Amino acid sequence: MKRRAFLAGCAATGLFSPALAAGKASRRFTVLRAGDPMGEHVLDAVQTADGFEIAIDIMLKVKVLGITAYRYEMTNREVWKGGRLVSLNTKVNDDGTKDFATASQAGDQLDIKGSRFTGQVAGEAVTTTYYTTKFIERRPWISTQSGAPLDISIKPEGRAKWWQVTGELETKLGYDAAGEWVNCEFDAGGEPGVYEVAAQSGTIAELWAAA
C-alpha cells in the first residue's frame, strides 16, 4: 500500500534544552484502522528561552494474517519563534520509500529542501502537524513528509471545533475549546482511520502561541 492512498493526511512533522525550558507539553495518540490499533503518533513540546521546539514521532504498522503489509515511520523536529517556523527536519520511511523535508529561515521567506520540492515559500507557512487551530488560518501548508507546499481548502466540518481539509490533503481535524488538537479522521486504505488521545500533559497550542 502507498501512503498517498493509505494515510491521506493525519501523519503528515533541534534538540531540546531542558535547563532552559519554561514549560513542557506532550500528547500521544493511538491510531486506529477499522477500530484496530495500528500504531501511535507522539508529540513532545518544550518552550525554551529562544522559542518553541517540538519532536513528533509516528510509528504505524498494518498486519494482514500476522504479516506486516504496510509500515510508516516519521521523525520530525521543528523550531518556532514568534509564530514563525525557524527550522524543520523530517525523515520518513513510507513502506520502503524514503522521503524528507528540511526548512530554514531566509529573511521573510523559508528555504525548503525536500524529496518533492526545493525552493522558497512565504515565512507565514505552517507545517502539516496540526497541533494548534492557528494553523487553520495560515497558508501555505508545507508537507512535513516531502516539503511540498500543498493546495488545500479548509472549512468547518459541521461538528463543534471540527475542520475538513480537502485538496492535496484529505483529512478531518478535531480540536478542543482551548484550540488543542485532539482528534483526526482519515481514509486508511479504504478503512476508517481515527486518532484517539491515549495520554497528554500540558497544552502544546498554548506553548506554541507564547513562544
XYZ file of C-alpha atoms in Angstrom:
211
model
C 0.000 0.000 0.000
C 1.208 3.511 -0.785
C 0.844 6.346 1.718
C -0.935 8.684 -0.720
C -3.874 6.233 -0.836
C -3.477 4.800 2.626
C -2.725 7.641 5.037
C -4.471 10.600 3.481
C -3.478 13.330 5.817
C -3.068 12.756 9.535
C 0.545 11.652 9.664
C 1.523 14.153 7.672
C 6.236 16.728 11.100
C 16.542 20.670 17.403
C 17.468 19.029 20.314
C 15.735 20.226 23.450
C 17.483 22.128 26.241
C 15.679 21.046 29.431
C 17.568 23.519 31.590
C 16.061 26.402 29.621
C 12.562 25.012 29.467
C 9.833 27.329 30.757
C 7.156 24.743 30.045
C 6.575 21.332 28.543
C 3.611 19.572 26.975
C 3.023 16.235 25.311
C 0.318 14.242 23.596
C 0.240 10.622 22.499
C -2.356 9.421 20.026
C -3.318 5.829 19.381
C -4.047 5.443 15.669
C -6.880 3.067 14.771
C -7.765 1.471 11.450
C -11.261 -0.036 11.307
C -11.194 0.023 15.107
C -7.910 -1.879 15.449
C -4.722 -0.216 16.766
C -2.098 0.294 14.078
C 0.430 2.449 15.920
C 0.919 5.793 17.582
C 1.626 9.452 16.909
C 3.601 11.202 19.671
C 4.214 14.934 20.173
C 6.644 16.300 22.799
C 6.972 20.079 23.029
C 9.070 22.433 25.127
C 9.223 26.197 25.481
C 12.821 27.414 25.674
C 14.469 30.782 26.166
C 14.702 31.029 22.373
C 11.210 29.862 21.364
C 9.298 26.639 20.933
C 10.589 23.209 19.943
C 8.596 20.086 19.192
C 9.512 16.480 18.454
C 6.974 14.432 16.510
C 7.325 10.690 16.024
C 4.911 8.477 14.083
C 5.082 4.688 14.007
C 2.386 2.785 12.105
C 2.084 -0.810 11.035
C -0.715 -2.729 9.335
C -0.735 -6.510 9.622
C -2.685 -8.942 7.474
C -2.852 -12.523 8.751
C 0.014 -11.737 11.107
C 2.248 -10.387 8.340
C 3.187 -6.701 8.134
C 1.563 -5.414 4.933
C 2.412 -1.738 5.435
C 4.812 0.256 7.605
C 5.152 4.020 8.084
C 7.721 5.823 10.256
C 8.356 9.551 10.648
C 10.689 11.606 12.825
C 10.063 15.346 12.715
C 11.826 18.119 14.639
C 10.547 21.705 14.436
C 11.726 25.000 15.982
C 9.450 28.062 16.079
C 9.847 31.624 17.307
C 7.239 34.395 17.333
C 4.787 32.183 15.448
C 7.219 31.558 12.586
C 8.985 28.380 11.619
C 12.731 28.633 12.226
C 13.729 25.130 11.202
C 12.238 21.814 10.147
C 13.951 18.454 9.831
C 11.908 15.401 8.881
C 12.813 11.886 7.799
C 10.227 9.364 6.599
C 10.189 5.688 5.740
C 6.963 5.159 3.804
C 6.908 1.376 3.431
C 10.425 1.412 1.999
C 10.177 4.756 0.177
C 12.383 7.401 1.780
C 11.121 10.979 1.969
C 12.499 14.040 3.758
C 11.867 17.725 4.382
C 14.079 20.482 5.762
C 13.407 24.191 6.170
C 15.292 27.234 7.461
C 14.547 30.933 7.755
C 15.795 33.207 4.978
C 14.638 36.728 5.826
C 10.893 36.887 5.219
C 10.965 33.564 3.389
C 11.544 29.926 4.196
C 14.124 27.892 2.318
C 12.669 24.428 1.709
C 14.572 21.356 0.613
C 12.526 18.204 0.354
C 12.088 14.976 -1.520
C 9.358 16.544 -3.711
C 10.065 20.280 -3.534
C 13.023 22.642 -3.343
C 12.531 26.400 -3.226
C 11.263 29.295 -1.130
C 7.836 29.871 0.390
C 6.300 32.666 2.456
C 7.579 32.955 6.020
C 4.000 32.615 7.310
C 3.956 28.978 6.165
C 2.972 26.284 8.633
C 3.564 22.550 8.717
C 1.140 19.648 8.486
C 1.424 18.996 12.202
C -1.979 20.404 13.197
C -1.290 20.977 16.909
C -2.984 24.401 17.061
C -6.063 25.839 15.358
C -3.934 28.859 14.420
C -2.583 26.718 11.567
C -6.109 26.615 10.088
C -5.805 30.344 9.319
C -2.359 30.230 7.739
C -1.089 29.423 4.242
C 0.714 27.709 2.735
C 0.747 24.356 4.470
C 4.067 22.587 3.982
C 4.073 18.796 3.826
C 6.279 17.522 6.621
C 6.801 14.369 4.578
C 8.107 15.898 1.363
C 8.499 19.680 1.853
C 5.936 20.433 -0.861
C 3.536 23.403 -0.454
C 0.014 21.963 -0.563
C -3.002 23.302 -2.444
C -5.768 22.838 0.127
C -9.126 24.204 1.231
C -10.375 24.180 4.823
C -13.909 24.661 6.118
C -15.876 23.869 9.284
C -16.901 20.228 9.172
C -20.272 20.634 10.915
C -19.400 19.404 14.380
C -18.136 21.824 17.009
C -14.391 22.519 16.610
C -14.017 20.192 13.600
C -12.448 21.176 10.287
C -12.438 19.419 6.919
C -9.303 19.668 4.804
C -9.598 18.932 1.077
C -7.382 19.193 -1.989
C -3.856 17.792 -1.976
C -4.515 16.741 1.618
C -7.714 14.973 2.701
C -8.487 14.742 6.413
C -10.753 15.952 9.225
C -9.251 17.595 12.298
C -10.831 17.940 15.738
C -9.848 20.467 18.435
C -10.955 21.166 21.987
C -12.184 24.504 23.329
C -8.608 25.604 24.032
C -7.575 25.026 20.404
C -5.642 21.861 21.209
C -5.563 19.115 18.553
C -7.441 16.101 19.955
C -8.731 14.057 17.026
C -8.313 13.188 13.376
C -10.299 11.141 10.866
C -8.909 9.927 7.549
C -9.089 7.237 4.885
C -6.725 4.441 5.917
C -6.545 2.394 2.724
C -10.306 2.088 2.309
C -10.948 1.689 6.032
C -11.847 4.428 8.538
C -8.813 5.798 10.337
C -9.196 7.602 13.667
C -6.884 9.215 16.207
C -7.619 8.788 19.915
C -5.754 10.614 22.686
C -4.034 7.977 24.823
C -2.052 10.303 27.122
C -1.480 14.023 27.470
C 0.108 16.654 29.655
C 0.107 20.424 29.304
C -1.147 22.328 26.257
C 1.008 22.300 23.146
C -1.021 25.030 21.420
C -0.511 27.368 24.370
C 3.240 26.827 24.433
C 3.465 27.481 20.684
C 1.453 30.720 20.980
C 3.620 32.000 23.818
C 6.955 31.388 22.088
